[in-house]
PDB file of C-alpha atoms in Angstrom:
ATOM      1  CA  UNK R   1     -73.474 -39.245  13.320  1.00 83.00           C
ATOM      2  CA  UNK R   2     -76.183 -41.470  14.432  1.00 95.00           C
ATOM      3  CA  UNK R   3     -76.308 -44.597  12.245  1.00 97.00           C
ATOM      4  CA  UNK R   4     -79.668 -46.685  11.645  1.00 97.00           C
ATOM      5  CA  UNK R   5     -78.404 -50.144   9.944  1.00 97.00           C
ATOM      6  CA  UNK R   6     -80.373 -51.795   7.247  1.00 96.00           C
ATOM      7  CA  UNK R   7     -81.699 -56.070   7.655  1.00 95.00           C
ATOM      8  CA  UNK R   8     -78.264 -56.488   5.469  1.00 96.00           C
ATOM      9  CA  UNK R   9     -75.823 -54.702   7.813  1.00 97.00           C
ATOM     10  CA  UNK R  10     -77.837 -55.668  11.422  1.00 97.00           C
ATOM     11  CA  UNK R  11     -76.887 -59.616  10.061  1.00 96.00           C
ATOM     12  CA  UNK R  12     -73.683 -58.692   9.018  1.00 97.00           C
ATOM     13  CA  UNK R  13     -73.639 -57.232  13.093  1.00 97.00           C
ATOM     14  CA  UNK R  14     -74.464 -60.405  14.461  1.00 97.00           C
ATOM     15  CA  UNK R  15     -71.752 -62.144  12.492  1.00 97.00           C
ATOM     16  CA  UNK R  16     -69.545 -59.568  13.778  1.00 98.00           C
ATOM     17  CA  UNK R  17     -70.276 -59.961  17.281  1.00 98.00           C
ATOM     18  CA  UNK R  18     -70.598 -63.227  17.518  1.00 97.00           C
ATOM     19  CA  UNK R  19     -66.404 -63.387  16.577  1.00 98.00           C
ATOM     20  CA  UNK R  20     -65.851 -61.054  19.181  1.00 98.00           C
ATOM     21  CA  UNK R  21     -67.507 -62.934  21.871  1.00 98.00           C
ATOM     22  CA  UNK R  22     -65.640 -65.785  20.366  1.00 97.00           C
ATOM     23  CA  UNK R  23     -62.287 -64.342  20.634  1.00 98.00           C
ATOM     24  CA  UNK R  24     -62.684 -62.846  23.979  1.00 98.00           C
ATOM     25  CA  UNK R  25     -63.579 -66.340  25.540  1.00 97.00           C
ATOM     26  CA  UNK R  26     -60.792 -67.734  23.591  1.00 97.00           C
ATOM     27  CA  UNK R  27     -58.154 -65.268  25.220  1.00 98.00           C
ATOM     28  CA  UNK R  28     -60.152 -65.885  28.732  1.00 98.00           C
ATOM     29  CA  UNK R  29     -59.130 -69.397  28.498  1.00 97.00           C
ATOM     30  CA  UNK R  30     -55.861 -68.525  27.245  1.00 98.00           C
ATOM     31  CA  UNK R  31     -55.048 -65.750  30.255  1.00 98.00           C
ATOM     32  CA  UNK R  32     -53.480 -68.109  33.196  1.00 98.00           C
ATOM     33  CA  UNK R  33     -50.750 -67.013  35.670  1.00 98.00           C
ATOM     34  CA  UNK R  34     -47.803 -66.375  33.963  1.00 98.00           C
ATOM     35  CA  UNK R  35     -49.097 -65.050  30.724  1.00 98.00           C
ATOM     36  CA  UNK R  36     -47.878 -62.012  29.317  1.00 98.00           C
ATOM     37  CA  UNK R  37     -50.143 -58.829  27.755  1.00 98.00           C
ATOM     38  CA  UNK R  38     -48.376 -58.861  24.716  1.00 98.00           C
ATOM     39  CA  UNK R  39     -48.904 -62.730  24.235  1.00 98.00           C
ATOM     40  CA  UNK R  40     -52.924 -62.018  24.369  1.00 98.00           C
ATOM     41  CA  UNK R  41     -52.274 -58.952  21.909  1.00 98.00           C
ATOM     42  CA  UNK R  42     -50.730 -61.422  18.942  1.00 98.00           C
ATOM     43  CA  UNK R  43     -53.412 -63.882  19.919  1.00 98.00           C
ATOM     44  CA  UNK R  44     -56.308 -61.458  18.849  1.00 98.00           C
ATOM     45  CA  UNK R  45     -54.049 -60.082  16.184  1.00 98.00           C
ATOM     46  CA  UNK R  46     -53.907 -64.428  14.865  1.00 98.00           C
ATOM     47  CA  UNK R  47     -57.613 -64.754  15.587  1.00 98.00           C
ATOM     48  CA  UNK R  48     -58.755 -61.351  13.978  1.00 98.00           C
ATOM     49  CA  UNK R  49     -56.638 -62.068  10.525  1.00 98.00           C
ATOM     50  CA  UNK R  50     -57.836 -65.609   9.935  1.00 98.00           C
ATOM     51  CA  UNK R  51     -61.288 -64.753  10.188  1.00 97.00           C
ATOM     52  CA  UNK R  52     -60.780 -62.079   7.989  1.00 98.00           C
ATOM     53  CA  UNK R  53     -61.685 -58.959  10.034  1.00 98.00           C
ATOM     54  CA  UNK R  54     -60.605 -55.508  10.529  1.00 98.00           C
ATOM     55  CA  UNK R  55     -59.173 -54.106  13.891  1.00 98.00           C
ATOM     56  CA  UNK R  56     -60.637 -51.179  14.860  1.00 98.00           C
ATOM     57  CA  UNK R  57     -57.796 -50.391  17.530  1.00 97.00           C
ATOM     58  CA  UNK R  58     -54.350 -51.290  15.558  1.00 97.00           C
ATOM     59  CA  UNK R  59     -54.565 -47.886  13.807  1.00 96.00           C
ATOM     60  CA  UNK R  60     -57.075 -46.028  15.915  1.00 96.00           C
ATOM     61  CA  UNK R  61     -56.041 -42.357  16.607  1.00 95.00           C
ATOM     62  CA  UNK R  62     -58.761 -40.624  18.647  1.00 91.00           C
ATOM     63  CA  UNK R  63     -57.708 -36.711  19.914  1.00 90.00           C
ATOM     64  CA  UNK R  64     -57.709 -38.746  23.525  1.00 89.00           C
ATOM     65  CA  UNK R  65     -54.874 -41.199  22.612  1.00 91.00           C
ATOM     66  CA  UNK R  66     -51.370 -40.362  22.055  1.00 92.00           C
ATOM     67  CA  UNK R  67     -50.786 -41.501  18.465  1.00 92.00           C
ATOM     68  CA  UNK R  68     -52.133 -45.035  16.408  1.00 96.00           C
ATOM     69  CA  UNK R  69     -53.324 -47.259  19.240  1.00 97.00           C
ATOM     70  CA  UNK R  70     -50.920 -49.984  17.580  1.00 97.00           C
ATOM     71  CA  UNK R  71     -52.654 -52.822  19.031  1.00 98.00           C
ATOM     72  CA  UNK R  72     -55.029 -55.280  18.399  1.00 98.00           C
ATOM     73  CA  UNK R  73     -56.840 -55.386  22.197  1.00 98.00           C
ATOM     74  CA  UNK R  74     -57.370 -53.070  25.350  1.00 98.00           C
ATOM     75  CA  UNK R  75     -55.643 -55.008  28.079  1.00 98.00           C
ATOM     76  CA  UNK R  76     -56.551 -53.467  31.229  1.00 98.00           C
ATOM     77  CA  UNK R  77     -55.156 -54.657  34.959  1.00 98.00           C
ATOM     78  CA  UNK R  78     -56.122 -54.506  38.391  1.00 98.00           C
ATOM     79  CA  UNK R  79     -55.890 -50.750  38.394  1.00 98.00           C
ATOM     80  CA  UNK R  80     -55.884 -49.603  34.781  1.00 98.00           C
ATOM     81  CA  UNK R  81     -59.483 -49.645  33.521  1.00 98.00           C
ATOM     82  CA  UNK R  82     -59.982 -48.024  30.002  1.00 98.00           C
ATOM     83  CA  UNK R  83     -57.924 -48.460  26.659  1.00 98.00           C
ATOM     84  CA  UNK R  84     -55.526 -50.560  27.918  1.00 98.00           C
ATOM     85  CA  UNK R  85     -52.569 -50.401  25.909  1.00 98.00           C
ATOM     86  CA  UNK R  86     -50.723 -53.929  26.013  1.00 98.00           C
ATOM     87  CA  UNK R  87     -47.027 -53.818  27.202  1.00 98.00           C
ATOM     88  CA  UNK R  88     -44.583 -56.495  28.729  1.00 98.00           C
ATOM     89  CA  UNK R  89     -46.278 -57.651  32.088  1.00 98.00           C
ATOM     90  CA  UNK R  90     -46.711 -61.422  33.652  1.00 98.00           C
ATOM     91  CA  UNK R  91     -49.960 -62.264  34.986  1.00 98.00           C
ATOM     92  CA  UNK R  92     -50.389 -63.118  38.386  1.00 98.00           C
ATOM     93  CA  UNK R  93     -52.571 -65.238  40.487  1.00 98.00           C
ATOM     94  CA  UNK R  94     -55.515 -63.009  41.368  1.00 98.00           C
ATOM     95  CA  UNK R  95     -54.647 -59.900  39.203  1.00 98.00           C
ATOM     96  CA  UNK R  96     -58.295 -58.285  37.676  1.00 98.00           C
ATOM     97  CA  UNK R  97     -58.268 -58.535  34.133  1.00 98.00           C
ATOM     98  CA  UNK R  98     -60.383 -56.539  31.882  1.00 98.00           C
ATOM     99  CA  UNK R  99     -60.234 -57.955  27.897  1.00 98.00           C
ATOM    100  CA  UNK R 100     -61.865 -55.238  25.448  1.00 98.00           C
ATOM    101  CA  UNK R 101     -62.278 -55.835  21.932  1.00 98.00           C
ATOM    102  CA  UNK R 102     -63.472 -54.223  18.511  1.00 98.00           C
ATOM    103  CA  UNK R 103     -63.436 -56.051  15.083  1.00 98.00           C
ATOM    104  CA  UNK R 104     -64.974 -55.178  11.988  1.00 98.00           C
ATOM    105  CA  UNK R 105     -66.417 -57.906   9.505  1.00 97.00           C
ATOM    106  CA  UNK R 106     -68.429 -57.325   6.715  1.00 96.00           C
ATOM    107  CA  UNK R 107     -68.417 -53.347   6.994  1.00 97.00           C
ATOM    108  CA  UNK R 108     -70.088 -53.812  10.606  1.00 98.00           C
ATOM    109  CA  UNK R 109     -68.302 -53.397  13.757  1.00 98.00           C
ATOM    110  CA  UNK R 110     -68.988 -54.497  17.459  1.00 98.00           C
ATOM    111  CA  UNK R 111     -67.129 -53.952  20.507  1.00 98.00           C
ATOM    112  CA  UNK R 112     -67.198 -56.333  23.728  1.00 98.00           C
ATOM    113  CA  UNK R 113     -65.163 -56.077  27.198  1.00 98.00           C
ATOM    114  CA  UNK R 114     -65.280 -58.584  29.974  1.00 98.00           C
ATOM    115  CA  UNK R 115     -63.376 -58.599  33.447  1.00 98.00           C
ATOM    116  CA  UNK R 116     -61.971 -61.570  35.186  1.00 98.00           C
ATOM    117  CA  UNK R 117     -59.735 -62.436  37.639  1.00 98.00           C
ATOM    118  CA  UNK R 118     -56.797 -64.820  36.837  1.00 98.00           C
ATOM    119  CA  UNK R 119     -56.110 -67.754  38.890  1.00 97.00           C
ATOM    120  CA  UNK R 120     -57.716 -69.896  41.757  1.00 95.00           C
ATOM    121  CA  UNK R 121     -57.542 -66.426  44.221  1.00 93.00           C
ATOM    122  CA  UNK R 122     -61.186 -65.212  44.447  1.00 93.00           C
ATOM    123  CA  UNK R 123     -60.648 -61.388  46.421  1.00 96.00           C
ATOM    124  CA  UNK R 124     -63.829 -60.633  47.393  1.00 97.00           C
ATOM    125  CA  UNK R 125     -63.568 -56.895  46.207  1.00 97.00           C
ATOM    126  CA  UNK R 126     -62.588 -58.023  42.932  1.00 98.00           C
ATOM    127  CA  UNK R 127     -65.483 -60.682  42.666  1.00 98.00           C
ATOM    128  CA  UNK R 128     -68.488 -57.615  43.650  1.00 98.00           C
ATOM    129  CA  UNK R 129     -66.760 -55.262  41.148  1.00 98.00           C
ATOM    130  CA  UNK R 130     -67.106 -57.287  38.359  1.00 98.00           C
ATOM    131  CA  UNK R 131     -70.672 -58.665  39.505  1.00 98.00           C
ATOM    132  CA  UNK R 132     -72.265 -54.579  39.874  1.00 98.00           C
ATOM    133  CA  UNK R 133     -70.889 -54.084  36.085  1.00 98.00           C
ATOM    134  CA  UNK R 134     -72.054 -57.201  34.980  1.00 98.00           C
ATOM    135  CA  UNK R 135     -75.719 -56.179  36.932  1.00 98.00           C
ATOM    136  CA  UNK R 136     -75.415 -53.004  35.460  1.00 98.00           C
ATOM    137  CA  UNK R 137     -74.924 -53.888  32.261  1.00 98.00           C
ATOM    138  CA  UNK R 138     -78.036 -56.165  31.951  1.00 98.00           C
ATOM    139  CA  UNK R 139     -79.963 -53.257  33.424  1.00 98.00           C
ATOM    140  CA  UNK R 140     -78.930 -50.971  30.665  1.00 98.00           C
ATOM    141  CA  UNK R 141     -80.074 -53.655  28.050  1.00 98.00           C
ATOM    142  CA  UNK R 142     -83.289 -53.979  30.076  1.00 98.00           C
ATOM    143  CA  UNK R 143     -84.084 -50.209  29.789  1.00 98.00           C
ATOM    144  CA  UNK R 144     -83.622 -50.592  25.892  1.00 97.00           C
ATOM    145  CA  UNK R 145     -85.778 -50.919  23.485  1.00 84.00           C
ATOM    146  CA  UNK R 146     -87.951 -48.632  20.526  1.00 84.00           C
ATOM    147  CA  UNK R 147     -89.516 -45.598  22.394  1.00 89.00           C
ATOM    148  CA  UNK R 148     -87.199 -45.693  25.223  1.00 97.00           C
ATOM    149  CA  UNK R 149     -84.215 -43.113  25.608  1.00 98.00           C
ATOM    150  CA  UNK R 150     -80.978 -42.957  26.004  1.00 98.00           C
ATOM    151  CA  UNK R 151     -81.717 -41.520  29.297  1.00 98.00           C
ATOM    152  CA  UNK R 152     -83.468 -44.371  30.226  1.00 98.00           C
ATOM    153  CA  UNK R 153     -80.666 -47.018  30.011  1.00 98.00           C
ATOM    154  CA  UNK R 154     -77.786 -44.391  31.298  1.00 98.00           C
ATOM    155  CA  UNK R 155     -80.568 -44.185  34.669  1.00 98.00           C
ATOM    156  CA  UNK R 156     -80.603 -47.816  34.774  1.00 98.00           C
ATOM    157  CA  UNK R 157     -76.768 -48.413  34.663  1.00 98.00           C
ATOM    158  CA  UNK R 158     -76.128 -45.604  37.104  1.00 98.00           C
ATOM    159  CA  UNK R 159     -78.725 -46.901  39.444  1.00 98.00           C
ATOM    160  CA  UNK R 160     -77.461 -50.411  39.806  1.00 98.00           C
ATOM    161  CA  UNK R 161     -73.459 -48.816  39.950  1.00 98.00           C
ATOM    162  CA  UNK R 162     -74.098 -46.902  42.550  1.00 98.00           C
ATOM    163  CA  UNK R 163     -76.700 -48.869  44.717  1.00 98.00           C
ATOM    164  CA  UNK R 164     -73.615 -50.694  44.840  1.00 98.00           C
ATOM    165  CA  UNK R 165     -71.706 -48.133  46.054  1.00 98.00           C
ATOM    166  CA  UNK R 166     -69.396 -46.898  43.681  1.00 98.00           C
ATOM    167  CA  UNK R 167     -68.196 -43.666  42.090  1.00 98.00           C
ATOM    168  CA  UNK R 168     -69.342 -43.175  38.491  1.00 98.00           C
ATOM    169  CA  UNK R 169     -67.026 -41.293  36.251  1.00 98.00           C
ATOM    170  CA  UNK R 170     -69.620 -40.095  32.717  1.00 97.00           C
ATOM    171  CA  UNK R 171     -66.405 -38.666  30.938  1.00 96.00           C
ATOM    172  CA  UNK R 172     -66.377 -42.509  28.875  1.00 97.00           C
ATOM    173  CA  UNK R 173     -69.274 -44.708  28.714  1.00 98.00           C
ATOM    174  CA  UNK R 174     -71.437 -46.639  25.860  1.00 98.00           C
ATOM    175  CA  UNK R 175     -71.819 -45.607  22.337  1.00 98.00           C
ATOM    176  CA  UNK R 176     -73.323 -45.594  18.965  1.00 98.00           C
ATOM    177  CA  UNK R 177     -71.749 -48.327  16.989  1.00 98.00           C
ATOM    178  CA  UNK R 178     -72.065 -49.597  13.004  1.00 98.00           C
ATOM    179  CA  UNK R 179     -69.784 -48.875   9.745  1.00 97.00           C
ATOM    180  CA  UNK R 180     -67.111 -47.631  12.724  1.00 97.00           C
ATOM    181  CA  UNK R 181     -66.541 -48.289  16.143  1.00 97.00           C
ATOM    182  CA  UNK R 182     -67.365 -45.113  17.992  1.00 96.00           C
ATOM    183  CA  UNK R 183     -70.326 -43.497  17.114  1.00 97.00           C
ATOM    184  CA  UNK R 184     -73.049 -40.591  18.337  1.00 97.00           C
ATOM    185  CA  UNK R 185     -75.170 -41.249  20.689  1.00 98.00           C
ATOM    186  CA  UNK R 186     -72.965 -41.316  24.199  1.00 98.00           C
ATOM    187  CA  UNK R 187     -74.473 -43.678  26.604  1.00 98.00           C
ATOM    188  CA  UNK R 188     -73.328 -41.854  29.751  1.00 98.00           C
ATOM    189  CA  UNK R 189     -73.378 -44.513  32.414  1.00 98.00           C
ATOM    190  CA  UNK R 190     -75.162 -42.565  34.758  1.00 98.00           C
ATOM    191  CA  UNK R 191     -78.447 -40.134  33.525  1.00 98.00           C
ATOM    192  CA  UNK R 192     -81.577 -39.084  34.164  1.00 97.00           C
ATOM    193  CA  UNK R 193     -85.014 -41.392  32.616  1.00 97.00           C
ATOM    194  CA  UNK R 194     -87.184 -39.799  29.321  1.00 97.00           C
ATOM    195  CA  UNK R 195     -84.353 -37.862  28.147  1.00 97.00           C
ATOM    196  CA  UNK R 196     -82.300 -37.949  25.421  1.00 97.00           C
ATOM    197  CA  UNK R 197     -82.535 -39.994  21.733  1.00 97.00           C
ATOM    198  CA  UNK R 198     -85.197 -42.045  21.496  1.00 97.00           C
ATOM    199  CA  UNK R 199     -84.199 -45.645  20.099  1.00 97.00           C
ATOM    200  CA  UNK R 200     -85.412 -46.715  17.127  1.00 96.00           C
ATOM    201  CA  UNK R 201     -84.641 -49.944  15.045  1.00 96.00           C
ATOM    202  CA  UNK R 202     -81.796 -50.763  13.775  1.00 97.00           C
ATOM    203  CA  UNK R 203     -79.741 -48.688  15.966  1.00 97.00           C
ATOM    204  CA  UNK R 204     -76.462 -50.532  17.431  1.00 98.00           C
ATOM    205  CA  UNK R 205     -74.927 -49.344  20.876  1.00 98.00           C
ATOM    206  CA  UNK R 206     -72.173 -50.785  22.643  1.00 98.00           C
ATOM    207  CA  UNK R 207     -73.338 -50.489  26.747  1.00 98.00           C
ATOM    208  CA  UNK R 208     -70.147 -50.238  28.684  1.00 98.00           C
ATOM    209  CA  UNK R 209     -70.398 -49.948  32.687  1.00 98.00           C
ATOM    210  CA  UNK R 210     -67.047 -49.603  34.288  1.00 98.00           C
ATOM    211  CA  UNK R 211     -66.026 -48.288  37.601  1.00 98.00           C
ATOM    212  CA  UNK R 212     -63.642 -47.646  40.293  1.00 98.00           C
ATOM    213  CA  UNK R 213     -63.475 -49.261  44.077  1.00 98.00           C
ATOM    214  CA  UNK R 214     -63.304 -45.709  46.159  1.00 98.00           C
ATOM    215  CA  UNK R 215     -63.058 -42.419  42.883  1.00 98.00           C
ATOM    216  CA  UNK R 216     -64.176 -41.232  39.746  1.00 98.00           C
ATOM    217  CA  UNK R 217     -60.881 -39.998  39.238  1.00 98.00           C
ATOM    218  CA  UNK R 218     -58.539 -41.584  36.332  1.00 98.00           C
ATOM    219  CA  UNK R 219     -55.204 -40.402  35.302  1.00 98.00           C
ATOM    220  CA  UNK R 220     -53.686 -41.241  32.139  1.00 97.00           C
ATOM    221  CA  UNK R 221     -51.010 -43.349  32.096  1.00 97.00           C
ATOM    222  CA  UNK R 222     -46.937 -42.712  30.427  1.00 95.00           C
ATOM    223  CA  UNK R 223     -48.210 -44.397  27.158  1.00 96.00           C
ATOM    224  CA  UNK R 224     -50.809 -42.118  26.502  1.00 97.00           C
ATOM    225  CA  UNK R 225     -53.202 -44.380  26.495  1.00 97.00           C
ATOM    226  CA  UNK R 226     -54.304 -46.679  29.536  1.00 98.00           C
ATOM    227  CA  UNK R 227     -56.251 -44.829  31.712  1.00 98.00           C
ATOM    228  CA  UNK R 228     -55.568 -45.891  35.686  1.00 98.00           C
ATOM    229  CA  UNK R 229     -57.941 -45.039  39.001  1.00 98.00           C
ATOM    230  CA  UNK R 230     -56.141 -41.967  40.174  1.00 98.00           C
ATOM    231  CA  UNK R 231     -55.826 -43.962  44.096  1.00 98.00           C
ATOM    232  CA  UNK R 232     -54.430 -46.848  42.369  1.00 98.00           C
ATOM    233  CA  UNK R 233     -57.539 -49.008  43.432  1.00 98.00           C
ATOM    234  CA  UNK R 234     -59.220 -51.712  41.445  1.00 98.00           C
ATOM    235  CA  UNK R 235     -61.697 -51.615  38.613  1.00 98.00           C
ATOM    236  CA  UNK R 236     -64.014 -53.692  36.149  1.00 98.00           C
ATOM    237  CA  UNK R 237     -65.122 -53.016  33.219  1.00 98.00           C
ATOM    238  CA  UNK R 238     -68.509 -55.374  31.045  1.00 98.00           C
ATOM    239  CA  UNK R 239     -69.299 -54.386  27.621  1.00 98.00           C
ATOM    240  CA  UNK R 240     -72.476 -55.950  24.981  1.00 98.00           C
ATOM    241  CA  UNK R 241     -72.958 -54.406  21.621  1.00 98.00           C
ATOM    242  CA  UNK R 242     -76.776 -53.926  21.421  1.00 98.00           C
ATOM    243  CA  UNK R 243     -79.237 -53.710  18.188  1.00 98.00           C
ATOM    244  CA  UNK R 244     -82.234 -52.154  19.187  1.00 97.00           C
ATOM    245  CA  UNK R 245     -85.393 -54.200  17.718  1.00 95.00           C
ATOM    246  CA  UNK R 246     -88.840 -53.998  17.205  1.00 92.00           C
ATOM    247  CA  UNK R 247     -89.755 -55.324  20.738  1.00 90.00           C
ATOM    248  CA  UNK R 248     -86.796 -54.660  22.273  1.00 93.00           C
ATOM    249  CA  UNK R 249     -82.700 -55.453  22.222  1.00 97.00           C
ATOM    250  CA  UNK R 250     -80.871 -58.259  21.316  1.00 97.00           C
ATOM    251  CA  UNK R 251     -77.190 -58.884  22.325  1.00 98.00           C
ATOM    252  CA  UNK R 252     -74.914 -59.315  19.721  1.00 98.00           C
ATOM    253  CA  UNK R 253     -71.970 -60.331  21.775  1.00 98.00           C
ATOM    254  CA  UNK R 254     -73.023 -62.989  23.904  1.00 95.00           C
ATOM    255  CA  UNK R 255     -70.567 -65.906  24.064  1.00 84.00           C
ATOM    256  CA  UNK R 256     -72.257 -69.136  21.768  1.00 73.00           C
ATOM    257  CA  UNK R 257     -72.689 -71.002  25.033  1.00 49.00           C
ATOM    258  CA  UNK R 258     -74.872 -68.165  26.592  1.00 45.00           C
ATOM    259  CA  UNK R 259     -76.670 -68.333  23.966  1.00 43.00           C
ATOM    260  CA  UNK R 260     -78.159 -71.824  23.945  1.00 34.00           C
TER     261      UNK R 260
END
């Protein structure tokens, strides 16, 4: 299903993604050496109840998970990259950690992901990773916009990834987002220009670049759920839900400071 929101629903969106971006920089402030995954998990959970949201992960059961999610965030580290299942680990100075999130307020969902590394180390590896997805991601909002494609902004994305010099893995990417979280159309992060659905207002996506330092491979980890780099190296992950506009796209989850 593709989903075109009415003026109601696209402010309801904003509201939406605005707590999001709130939350995540909450829990980026909160994630120092020596706290644990399951801490940040009943964070979100405290922050998602008082505002009076929705998760969309606690009871998520897609045919690529092993049962309800059962959490309230993706917390992905240093080698685990997608759907991060939270579990009883200590931060460590310099670890790569990738905070995803999906709320729903209002009937409207929006999903968000940023990457960060905890601590005062700064590996360099680590640092470029998270700067190409970051690149990328602004590319794929660049491409977007009413007569472009799908096509257009998977091209972009894929062209800044791997100018970089990284694999690019098209089995998970961006999406269609609205009433629920995951939504037709895929964003594959890596396509080719003028094909595909042609944007039109009041269409959401959420633009997710992620990749690997040396494969495209992942393997699923024992909880069904996190998926890791198959060699064990690092990854990133950056994620903006999107409403296409009349002149272009506007980014629903940008932090309140990155927005003034």
């Amino acid at each position: 299903m593709i989903e075109i929101l009415s003026s109601t629903q696209l402010a309801r969106a904003k509201d939406t993604g605005a707590l999001v971006a709130d939350i995540l920089q909450t829990l980026k402030s909160r994630s120092t050496i020596g706290t644990n995954l399951l801490d940040i998990d009943r964070w979100a959970k405290a922050m998602i109840v008082e505002a009076g949201a929705l998760s969309c992960y606690v009871d998520y059961e897609p045919s690529f998970g092993r049962g309800p999610f059962g959490h309230y965030i993706c917390t992905a580290v240093n080698d685990a990259v997608l759907h991060g299942r939270p579990y009883d680990y200590t931060l460590a100075d310099g670890d790569l950690l990738t905070l995803d999130l999906a709320v729903s307020q209002g009937g409207v969902a929006a999903d968000a992901a940023i990457s960060f590394i905890v601590g005062d180390a700064q590996p360099p590896e680590s640092v470029a990773m998270i700067s190409a997805t970051e690149r990328a991601l602004a590319a794929g909002i660049a491409a977007a916009g009413p007569g472009a494609r799908i096509g257009d902004i998977s091209h972009a994305i894929g062209t800044v990834l791997g100018e970089a010099g990284y694999p690019i893995n098209t089995q998970f990417g961006g999406h269609g987002i609205g009433s629920t979280m995951h939504q037709d159309p895929h964003v594959s992060n890596a396509g080719r220009p003028g094909r595909g659905y042609k944007l039109r207002p009041g269409l959401l996506l959420a633009l997710e670049p992620w990749i690997m330092a040396d494969t495209a491979e992942l393997v699923t980890d024992a909880d069904g759920w996190t998926l890791r780099s198959a060699t064990g190296c690092r990854t990133a992950h950056s994620e903006h839900t999107i409403a296409i506009t009349g002149d272009g796209a506007e980014i629903l989850t940008l932090p309140k400071r990155a927005q003034l």
